[in-house]
XYZ file of C-alpha atoms in Angstrom:
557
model
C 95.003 31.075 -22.189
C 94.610 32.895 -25.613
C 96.788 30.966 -28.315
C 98.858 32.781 -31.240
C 98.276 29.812 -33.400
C 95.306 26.920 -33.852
C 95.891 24.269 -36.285
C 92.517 22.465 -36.548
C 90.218 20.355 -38.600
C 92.994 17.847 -38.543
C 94.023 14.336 -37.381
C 96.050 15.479 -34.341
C 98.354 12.065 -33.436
C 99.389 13.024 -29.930
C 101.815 10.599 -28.965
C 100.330 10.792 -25.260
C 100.194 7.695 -23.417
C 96.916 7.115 -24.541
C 97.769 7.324 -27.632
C 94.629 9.874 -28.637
C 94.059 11.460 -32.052
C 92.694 14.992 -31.642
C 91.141 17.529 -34.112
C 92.948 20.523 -33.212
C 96.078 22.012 -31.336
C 96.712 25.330 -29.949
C 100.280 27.042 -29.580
C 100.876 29.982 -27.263
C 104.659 31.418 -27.370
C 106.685 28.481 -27.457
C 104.154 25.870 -25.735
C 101.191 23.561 -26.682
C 98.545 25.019 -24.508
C 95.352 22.458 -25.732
C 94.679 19.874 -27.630
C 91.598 18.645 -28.217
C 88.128 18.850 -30.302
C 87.832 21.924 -33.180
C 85.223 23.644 -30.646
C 87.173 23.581 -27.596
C 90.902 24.562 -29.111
C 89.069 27.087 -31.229
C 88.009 28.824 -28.242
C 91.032 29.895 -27.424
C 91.383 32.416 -30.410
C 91.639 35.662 -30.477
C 91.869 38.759 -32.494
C 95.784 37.739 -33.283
C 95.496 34.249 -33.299
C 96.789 32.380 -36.731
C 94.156 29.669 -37.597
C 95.311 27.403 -40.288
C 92.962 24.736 -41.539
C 94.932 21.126 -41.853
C 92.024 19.836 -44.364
C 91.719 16.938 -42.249
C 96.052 16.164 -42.289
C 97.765 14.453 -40.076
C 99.885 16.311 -37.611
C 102.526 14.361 -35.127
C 105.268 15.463 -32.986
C 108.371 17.035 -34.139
C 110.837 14.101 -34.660
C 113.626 12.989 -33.058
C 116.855 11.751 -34.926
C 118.385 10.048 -32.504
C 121.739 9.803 -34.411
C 121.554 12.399 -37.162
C 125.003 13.551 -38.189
C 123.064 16.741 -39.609
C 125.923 19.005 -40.430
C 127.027 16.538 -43.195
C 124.044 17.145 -45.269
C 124.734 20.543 -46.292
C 128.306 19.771 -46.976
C 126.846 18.001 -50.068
C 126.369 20.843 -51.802
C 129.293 22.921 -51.118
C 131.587 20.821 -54.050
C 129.492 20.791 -57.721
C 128.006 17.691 -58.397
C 128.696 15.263 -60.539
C 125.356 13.549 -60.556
C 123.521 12.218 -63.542
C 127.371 11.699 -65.459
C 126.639 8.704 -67.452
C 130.172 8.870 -69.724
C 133.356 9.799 -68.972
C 132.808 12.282 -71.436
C 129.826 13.475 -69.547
C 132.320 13.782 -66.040
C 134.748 16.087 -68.895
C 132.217 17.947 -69.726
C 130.928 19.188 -66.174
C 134.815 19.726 -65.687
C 135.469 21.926 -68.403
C 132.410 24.013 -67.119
C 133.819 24.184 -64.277
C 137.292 25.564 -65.814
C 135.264 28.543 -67.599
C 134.051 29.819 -64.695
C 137.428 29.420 -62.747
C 140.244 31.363 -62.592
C 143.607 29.593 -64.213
C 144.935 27.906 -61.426
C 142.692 27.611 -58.857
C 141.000 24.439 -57.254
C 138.709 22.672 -58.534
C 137.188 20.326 -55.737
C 133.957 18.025 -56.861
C 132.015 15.365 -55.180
C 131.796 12.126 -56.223
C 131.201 10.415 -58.996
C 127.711 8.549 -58.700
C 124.129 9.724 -57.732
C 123.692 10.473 -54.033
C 122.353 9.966 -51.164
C 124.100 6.126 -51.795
C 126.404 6.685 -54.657
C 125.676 3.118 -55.558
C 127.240 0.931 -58.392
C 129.948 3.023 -59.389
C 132.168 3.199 -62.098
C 129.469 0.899 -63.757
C 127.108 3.854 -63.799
C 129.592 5.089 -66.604
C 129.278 3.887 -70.145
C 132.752 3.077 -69.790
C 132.844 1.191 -66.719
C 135.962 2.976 -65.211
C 137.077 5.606 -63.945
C 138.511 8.764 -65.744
C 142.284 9.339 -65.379
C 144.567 12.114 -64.682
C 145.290 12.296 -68.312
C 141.417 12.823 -69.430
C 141.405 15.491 -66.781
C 143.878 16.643 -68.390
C 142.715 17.538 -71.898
C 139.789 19.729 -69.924
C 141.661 21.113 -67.161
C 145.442 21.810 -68.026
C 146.211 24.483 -65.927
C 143.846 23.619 -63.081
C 144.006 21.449 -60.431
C 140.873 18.941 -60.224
C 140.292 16.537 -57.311
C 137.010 13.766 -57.812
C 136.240 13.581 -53.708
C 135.263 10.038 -52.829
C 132.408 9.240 -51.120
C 132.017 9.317 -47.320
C 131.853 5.174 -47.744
C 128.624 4.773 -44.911
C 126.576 6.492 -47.063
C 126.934 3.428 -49.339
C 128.278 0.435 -47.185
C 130.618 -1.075 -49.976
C 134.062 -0.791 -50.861
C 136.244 0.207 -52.212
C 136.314 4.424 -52.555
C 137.735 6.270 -55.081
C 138.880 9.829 -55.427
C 140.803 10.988 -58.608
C 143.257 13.271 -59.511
C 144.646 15.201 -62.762
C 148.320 15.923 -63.225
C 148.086 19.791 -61.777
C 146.596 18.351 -58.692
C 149.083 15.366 -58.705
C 151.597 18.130 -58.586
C 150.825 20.391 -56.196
C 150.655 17.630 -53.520
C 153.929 16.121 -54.099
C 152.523 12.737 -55.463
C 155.257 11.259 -57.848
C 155.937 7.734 -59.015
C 157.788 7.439 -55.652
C 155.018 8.615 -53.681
C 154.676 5.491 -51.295
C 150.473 4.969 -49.760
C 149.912 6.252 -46.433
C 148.566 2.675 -45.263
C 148.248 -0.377 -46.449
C 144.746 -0.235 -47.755
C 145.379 2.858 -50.026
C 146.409 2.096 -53.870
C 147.748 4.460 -56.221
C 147.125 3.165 -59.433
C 149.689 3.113 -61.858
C 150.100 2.489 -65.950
C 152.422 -0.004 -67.176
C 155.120 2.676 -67.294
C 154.861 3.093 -63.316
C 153.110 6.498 -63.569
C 150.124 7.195 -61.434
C 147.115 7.767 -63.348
C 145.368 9.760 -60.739
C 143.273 7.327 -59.504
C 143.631 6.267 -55.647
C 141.314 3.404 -54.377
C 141.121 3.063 -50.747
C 139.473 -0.229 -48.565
C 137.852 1.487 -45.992
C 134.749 3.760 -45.050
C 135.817 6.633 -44.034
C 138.345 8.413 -47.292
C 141.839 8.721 -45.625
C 143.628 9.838 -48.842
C 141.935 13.671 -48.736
C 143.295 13.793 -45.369
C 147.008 13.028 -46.268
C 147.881 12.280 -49.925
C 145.753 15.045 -51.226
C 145.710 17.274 -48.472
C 147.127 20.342 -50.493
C 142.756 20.106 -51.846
C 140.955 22.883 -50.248
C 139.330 21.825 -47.193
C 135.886 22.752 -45.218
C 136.217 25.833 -44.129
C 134.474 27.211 -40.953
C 132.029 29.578 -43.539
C 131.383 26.919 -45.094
C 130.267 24.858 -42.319
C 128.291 27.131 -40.490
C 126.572 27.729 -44.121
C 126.166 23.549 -44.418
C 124.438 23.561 -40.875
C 122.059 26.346 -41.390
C 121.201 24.382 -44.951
C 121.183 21.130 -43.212
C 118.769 21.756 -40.725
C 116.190 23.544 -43.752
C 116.589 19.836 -45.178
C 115.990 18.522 -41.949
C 112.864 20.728 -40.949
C 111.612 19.900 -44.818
C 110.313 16.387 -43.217
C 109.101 17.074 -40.125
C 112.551 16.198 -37.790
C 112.750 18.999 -35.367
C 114.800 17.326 -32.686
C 118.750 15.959 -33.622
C 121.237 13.500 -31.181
C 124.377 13.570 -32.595
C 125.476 10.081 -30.953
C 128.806 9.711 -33.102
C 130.017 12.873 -31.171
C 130.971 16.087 -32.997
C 134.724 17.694 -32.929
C 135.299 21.417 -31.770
C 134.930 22.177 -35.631
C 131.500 21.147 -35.994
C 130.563 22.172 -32.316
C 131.489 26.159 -33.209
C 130.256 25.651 -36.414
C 126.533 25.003 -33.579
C 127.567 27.875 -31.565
C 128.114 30.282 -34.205
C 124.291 30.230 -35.252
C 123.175 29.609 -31.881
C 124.653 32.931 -31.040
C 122.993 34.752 -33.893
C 119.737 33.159 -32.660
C 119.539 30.966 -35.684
C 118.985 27.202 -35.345
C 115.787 26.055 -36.328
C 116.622 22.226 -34.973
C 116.955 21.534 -31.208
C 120.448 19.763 -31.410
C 121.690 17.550 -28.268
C 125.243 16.948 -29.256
C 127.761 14.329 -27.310
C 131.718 15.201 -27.473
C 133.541 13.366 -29.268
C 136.803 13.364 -27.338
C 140.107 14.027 -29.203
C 142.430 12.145 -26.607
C 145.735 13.204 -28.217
C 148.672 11.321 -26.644
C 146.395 9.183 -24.844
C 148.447 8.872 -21.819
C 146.805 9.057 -18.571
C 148.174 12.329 -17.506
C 146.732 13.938 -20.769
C 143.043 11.952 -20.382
C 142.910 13.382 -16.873
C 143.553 17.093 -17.811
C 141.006 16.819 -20.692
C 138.020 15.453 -18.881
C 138.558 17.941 -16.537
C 138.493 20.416 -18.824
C 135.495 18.932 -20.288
C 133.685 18.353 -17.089
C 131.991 21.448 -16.434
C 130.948 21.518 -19.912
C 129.358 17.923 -20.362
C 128.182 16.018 -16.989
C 124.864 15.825 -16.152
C 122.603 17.434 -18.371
C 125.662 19.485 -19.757
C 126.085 23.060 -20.950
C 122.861 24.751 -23.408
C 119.937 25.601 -23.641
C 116.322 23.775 -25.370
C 118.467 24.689 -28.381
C 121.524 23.322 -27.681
C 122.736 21.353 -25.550
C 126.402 19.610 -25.118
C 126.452 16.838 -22.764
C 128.194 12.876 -22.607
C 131.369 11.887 -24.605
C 131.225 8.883 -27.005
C 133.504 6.041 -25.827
C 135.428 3.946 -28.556
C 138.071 0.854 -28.364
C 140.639 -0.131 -29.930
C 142.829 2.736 -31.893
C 143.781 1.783 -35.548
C 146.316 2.445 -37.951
C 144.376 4.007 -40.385
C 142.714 6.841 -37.937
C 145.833 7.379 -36.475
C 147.270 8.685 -40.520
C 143.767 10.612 -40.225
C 144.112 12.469 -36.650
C 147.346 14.299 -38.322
C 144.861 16.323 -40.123
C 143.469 17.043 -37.035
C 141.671 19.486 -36.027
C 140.065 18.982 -39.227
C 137.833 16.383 -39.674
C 136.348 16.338 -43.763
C 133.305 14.766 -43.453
C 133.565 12.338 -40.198
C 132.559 15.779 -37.759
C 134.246 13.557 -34.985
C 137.436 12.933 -33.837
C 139.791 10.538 -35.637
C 141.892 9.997 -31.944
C 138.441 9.040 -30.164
C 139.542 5.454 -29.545
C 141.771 4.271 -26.540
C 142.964 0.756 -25.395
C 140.527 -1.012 -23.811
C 142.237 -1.066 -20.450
C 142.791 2.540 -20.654
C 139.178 2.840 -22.088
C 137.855 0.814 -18.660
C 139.582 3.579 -16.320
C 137.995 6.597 -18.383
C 133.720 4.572 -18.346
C 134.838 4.502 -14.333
C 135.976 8.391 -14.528
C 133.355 9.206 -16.615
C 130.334 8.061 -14.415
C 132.211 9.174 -10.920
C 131.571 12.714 -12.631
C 128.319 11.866 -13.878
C 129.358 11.869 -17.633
C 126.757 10.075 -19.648
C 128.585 7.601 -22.430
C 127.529 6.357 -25.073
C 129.269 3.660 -28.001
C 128.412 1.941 -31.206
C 127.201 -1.434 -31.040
C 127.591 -3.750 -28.201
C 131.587 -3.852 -28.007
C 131.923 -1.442 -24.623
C 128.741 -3.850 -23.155
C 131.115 -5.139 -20.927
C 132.846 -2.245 -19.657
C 129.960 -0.736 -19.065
C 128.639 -4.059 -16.331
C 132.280 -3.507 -14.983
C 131.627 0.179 -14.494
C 128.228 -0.459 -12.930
C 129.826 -2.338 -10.474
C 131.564 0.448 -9.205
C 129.314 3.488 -10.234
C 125.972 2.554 -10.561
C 124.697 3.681 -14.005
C 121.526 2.057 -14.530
C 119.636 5.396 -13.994
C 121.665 7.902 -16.007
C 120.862 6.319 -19.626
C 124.281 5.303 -20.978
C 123.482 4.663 -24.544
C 124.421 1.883 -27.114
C 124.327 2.727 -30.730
C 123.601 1.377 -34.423
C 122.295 -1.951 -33.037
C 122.646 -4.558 -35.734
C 121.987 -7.797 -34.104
C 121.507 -8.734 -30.523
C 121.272 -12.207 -28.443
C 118.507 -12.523 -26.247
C 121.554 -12.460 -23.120
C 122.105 -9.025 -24.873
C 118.723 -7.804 -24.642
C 118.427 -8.626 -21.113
C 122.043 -6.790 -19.773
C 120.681 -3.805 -21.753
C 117.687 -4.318 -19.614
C 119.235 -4.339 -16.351
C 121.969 -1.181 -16.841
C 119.270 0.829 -18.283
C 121.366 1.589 -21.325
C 118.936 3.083 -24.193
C 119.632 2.015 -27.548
C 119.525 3.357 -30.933
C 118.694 1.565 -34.739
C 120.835 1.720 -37.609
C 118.198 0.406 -39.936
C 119.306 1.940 -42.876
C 121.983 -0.128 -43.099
C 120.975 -3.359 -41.017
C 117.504 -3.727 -42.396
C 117.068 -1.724 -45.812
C 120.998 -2.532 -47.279
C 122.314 -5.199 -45.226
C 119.431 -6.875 -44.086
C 119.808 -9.818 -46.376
C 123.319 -9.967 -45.916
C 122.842 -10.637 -42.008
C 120.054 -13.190 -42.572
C 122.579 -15.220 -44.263
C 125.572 -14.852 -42.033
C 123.838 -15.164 -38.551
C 121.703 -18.069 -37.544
C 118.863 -16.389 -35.970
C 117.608 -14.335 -38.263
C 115.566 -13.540 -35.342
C 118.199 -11.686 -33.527
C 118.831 -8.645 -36.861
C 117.667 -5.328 -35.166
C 115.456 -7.033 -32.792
C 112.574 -4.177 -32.001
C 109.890 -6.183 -30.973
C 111.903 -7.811 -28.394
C 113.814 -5.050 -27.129
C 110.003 -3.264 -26.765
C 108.671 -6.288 -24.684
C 112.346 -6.267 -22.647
C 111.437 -2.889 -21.514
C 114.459 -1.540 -23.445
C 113.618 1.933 -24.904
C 114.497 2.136 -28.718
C 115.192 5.385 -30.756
C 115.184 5.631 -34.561
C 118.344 7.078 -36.314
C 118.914 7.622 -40.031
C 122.610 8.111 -39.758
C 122.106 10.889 -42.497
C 121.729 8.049 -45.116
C 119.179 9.221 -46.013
C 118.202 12.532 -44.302
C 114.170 11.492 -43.735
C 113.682 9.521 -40.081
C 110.355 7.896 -42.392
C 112.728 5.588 -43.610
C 113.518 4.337 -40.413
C 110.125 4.447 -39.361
C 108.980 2.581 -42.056
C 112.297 0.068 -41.950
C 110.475 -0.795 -38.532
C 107.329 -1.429 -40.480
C 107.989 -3.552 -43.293
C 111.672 -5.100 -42.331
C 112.352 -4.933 -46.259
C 115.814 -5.841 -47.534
C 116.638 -3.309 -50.881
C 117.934 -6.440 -53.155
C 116.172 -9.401 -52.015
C 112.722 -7.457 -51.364
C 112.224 -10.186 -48.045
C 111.329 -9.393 -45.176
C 113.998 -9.422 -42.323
C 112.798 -10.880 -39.321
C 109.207 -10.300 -39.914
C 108.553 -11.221 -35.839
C 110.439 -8.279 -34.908
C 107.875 -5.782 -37.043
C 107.142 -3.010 -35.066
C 103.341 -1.615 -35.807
C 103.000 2.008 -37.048
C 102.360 3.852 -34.215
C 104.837 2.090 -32.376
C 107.705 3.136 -34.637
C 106.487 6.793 -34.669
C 106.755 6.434 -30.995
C 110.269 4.872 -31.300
C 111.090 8.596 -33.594
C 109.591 10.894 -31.593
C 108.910 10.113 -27.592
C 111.655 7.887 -27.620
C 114.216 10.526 -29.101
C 113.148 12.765 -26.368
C 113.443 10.089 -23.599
C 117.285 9.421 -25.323
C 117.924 13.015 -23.685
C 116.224 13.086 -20.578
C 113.225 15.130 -22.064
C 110.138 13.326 -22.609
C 108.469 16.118 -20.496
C 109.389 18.415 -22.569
C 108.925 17.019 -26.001
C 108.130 13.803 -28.435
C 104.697 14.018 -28.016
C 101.503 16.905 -28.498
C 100.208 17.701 -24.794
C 99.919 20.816 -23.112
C 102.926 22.042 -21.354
C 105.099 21.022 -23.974
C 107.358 22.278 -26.213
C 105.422 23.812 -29.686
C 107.153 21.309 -31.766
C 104.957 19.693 -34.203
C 104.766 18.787 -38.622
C 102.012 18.772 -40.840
C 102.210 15.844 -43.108
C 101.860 15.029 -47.001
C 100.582 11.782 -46.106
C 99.376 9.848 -42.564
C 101.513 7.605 -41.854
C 99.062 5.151 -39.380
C 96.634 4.876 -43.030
C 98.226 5.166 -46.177
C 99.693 2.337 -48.083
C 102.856 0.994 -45.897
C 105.572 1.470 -49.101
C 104.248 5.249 -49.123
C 105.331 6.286 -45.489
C 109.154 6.031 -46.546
C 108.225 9.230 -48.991
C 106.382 11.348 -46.329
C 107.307 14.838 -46.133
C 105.925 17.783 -43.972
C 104.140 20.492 -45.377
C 104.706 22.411 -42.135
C 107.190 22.263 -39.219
C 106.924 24.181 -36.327
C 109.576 24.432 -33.638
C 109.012 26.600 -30.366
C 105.929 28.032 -31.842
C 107.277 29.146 -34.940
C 107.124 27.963 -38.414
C 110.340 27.451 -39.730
C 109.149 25.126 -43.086
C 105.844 25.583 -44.801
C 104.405 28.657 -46.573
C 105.473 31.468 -43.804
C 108.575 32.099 -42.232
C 108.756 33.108 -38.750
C 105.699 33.419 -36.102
C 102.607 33.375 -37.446
């Protein structure tokens, strides 16, 4: 077969299961159709074939984030900034910028204070080492309302968040001096006169007081999401992931924000997305109507195409008080994506697993909570073939590792946060330090293992070289140093293993012929340069379906 595009004089790492490193590959509409030595793939060219000469780079597969939350990147850029803000004079000062190119009374919505992707050690960033109030706001923005966002809390992993408020803003959503918190872990800081000073401080992850207190703010709006997405996935592309599993679950918001571009033919990242179910009431009545009007939409392999793809529901326990002041924003989500209503008792949660796999609905949860329910619902429906899925792993017992084993339940890392931030933390708390994201052993269980970011950040090198070195960020020790994965076994665990997490290793996650023409060119390979380095790998060149959609051309070659 004649190909449309050779990429040769490289070092091809196939991924195959004999693990081969080629020269060259060949691409013919969307398919690999060789791989192989320079002389043989180069035979395949013809007068229209694109030859591009890798200079002796590596190429791997596209990778596969197997829990991505990809629609939240681009969200980051639709509030200004306030990175780099050193002073509270410095926050004023991108404020009043702000005012001169806004009209008198409009909005003015930032992000948070801090320098992302972690937003870390904030308000001590600040010369000041607080927080500005209301009335500093004040002296910039007098006729405008101005809301400081707080940070979506996981991409930092410490509390507590803060958003902040000038007067303007105070006013227009009703918040007085007898304005009483919406739950117990939101503050309203007042002055000694009993005045609120615009700052609110909230003790959890996920910011509740946008979604109630300050829910006169402009919110997301379906523009801007499908604009996010579309800037997400050029983020996404920009270091080689080409594949996304959103394992959290996505609300109908995000999931038409998905359909939108897919139905002007313009995602450039193969997205597999579970439902995240909004139960409502949660009565049984109201759970039975819902999954079957889910059904036909999500069992099996679920409604899509190689593009997209809908299929499974995310099962959570235990609702709480502080979701349930979230889910009255509902449908809108701010940055969770997911539903805030998602959780269920666990006795009503048992009866939905059983439902779920008598309709061959795939499930998947975070952590090993639902481990349980999901023996109980093997018992009844045998699931140890359909690939029920636990998520964000943190640590695991050796009895763990072997019921994961025998229900077939693939798993998926969080080692962002349980290695790179938290690893040192968990060495200290748990008594086998052993047992913190346990890789190795999970690989000689037979338990297959995909690598997540969790968006925090975007790059699935992090991960890959988490598995690698096992470094904690403050202590620099290394976590667990038996459970080190070796290089190419943690490229496996982000490519062929991401595929196998949706029932398409024969389709993708690693370069043979037959499969999909999804592949990166590298600044760096990751199986030879120095092990700190593969963290800061980027791809020079992605190619999805054939066509190059980051790198110096747009479009087929």
């Amino acid at each position: 077969m004649a190909a449309d595009l050779i990429l040769h004089s490289g070092t091809v790492i196939t991924v195959d299961p004999a693990g081969r490193v080629a020269e060259a590959v060949a691409v013919a509409d969307d398919r690999i159709v060789a791989v192989g030595g320079n002389a043989e793939v180069r035979a395949l060219a013809h007068g229209y074939t694109c030859l591009i000469d890798l200079g002796g780079r590596a190429v791997v597969p596209g990778l596969v984030d197997a829990h991505a939350h990809m629609d939240r990147e681009g969200l980051k850029a639709v509030c200004p900034s306030l990175a780099g803000a050193a002073s509270i004079d410095d926050v004023l000062q991108r404020v009043k910028a702000l005012v001169r190119a806004t009209a008198p009374g409009e909005w003015i919505v930032t992000m948070p204070l801090g320098d992302p992707p972690f937003y870390f050690d904030v308000p001590t960033n600040l010369k000041e080492g607080r927080f500005p109030t209301r009335w500093e706001l004040d002296r910039v923005a007098p006729r405008n309302p101005v809301y400081i966002r707080a940070i979506w809390g996981y991409w930092r992993h410490t509390l507590p968040l803060v958003s902040i408020a000038n007067s303007e803003a105070l006013r227009r959503a009703g918040v007085t001096r007898e304005t009483v918190p919406p739950w117990e872990g939101v503050t309203i800081e007042k002055d000694s006169r009993g005045e609120p000073t615009g700052v609110f401080v909230e003790q959890t992850y996920m910011p509740l007081v946008e979604l109630s207190l300050m829910a006169a703010a402009p919110r997301f709006s379906h523009d801007e999401r499908v604009r996010a997405l579309s800037d997400s996935m050029r983020i996404y592309v920009a270091t080689g992931t080409t594949s996304v599993v959103e394992g959290h679950g996505v609300a109908e918001e995000v999931l038409r924000a998905y359909e939108t571009l897919a139905g002007r033919r313009d995602l450039t990242v193969r997205a597999h997305l579970f439902l995240s179910p909004s139960w409502g009431a949660g009565d049984p009545a109201s759970i039975r109507t819902r999954l079957d009007a889910w059904q036909t939409r999500i069992a099996g392999r679920g409604a899509g195409d190689a593009f997209l793809r809908v299929a499974g529901l995310v099962g959570e326990a235990n609702p709480t008080l502080d979701n349930a002041v979230r889910a009255r924003a509902m449908p809108y989500t701010g940055w969770a994506g997911f539903a805030y209503d998602a959780a269920l008792p666990r006795a009503a949660l048992r009866e939905v697993l059983r439902e779920a796999a008598r309709r061959e609905i795939r499930v998947a949860s975070m952590g090993t909570d639902l481990l349980d329910l999901y023996e109980d619902v093997n018992r009844v429906v045998p699931i140890r073939d359909r690939r029920w899925v636990v998520e964000h792993v943190s640590t695991l017992t050796a009895d763990e590792i072997a019921r994961i084993r025998d229900l077939g339940v693939v798993v998926t890392t969080h080692t962002n946060r349980y290695l790179f931030k938290e690893g040192e933390i968990l060495r200290s708390r748990v008594g086998a330090e052993d047992s913190i994201v346990p890789l190795r052993s999970l690989q000689d269980a037979g338990v297959h293992v995909a690598l997540a970011t969790d968006n925090v950040p975007t790059s699935l090198f992090h991960p890959i070289w988490h598995a690698v070195a096992r470094l904690d960020r403050s202590s620099r020790r290394i976590i667990a140093p038996g459970q080190r994965l070796g290089r190419e076994e943690a490229l496996r665990a982000a490519t062929l293993e991401g595929a196998y997490l949706t029932f398409e290793e024969s389709e993708k996650g690693s370069l043979e012929p037959g499969k999909l023409a999804d592949l990166a060119v590298l600044s760096d390979n990751p199986f030879t340069c120095p092990e700190d380095r593969i963290k800061d790998i980027t791809a020079e060149l992605t190619i999805v379906a054939g066509q190059i959609v980051h790198g110096p051309r747009n479009g087929r070659p």
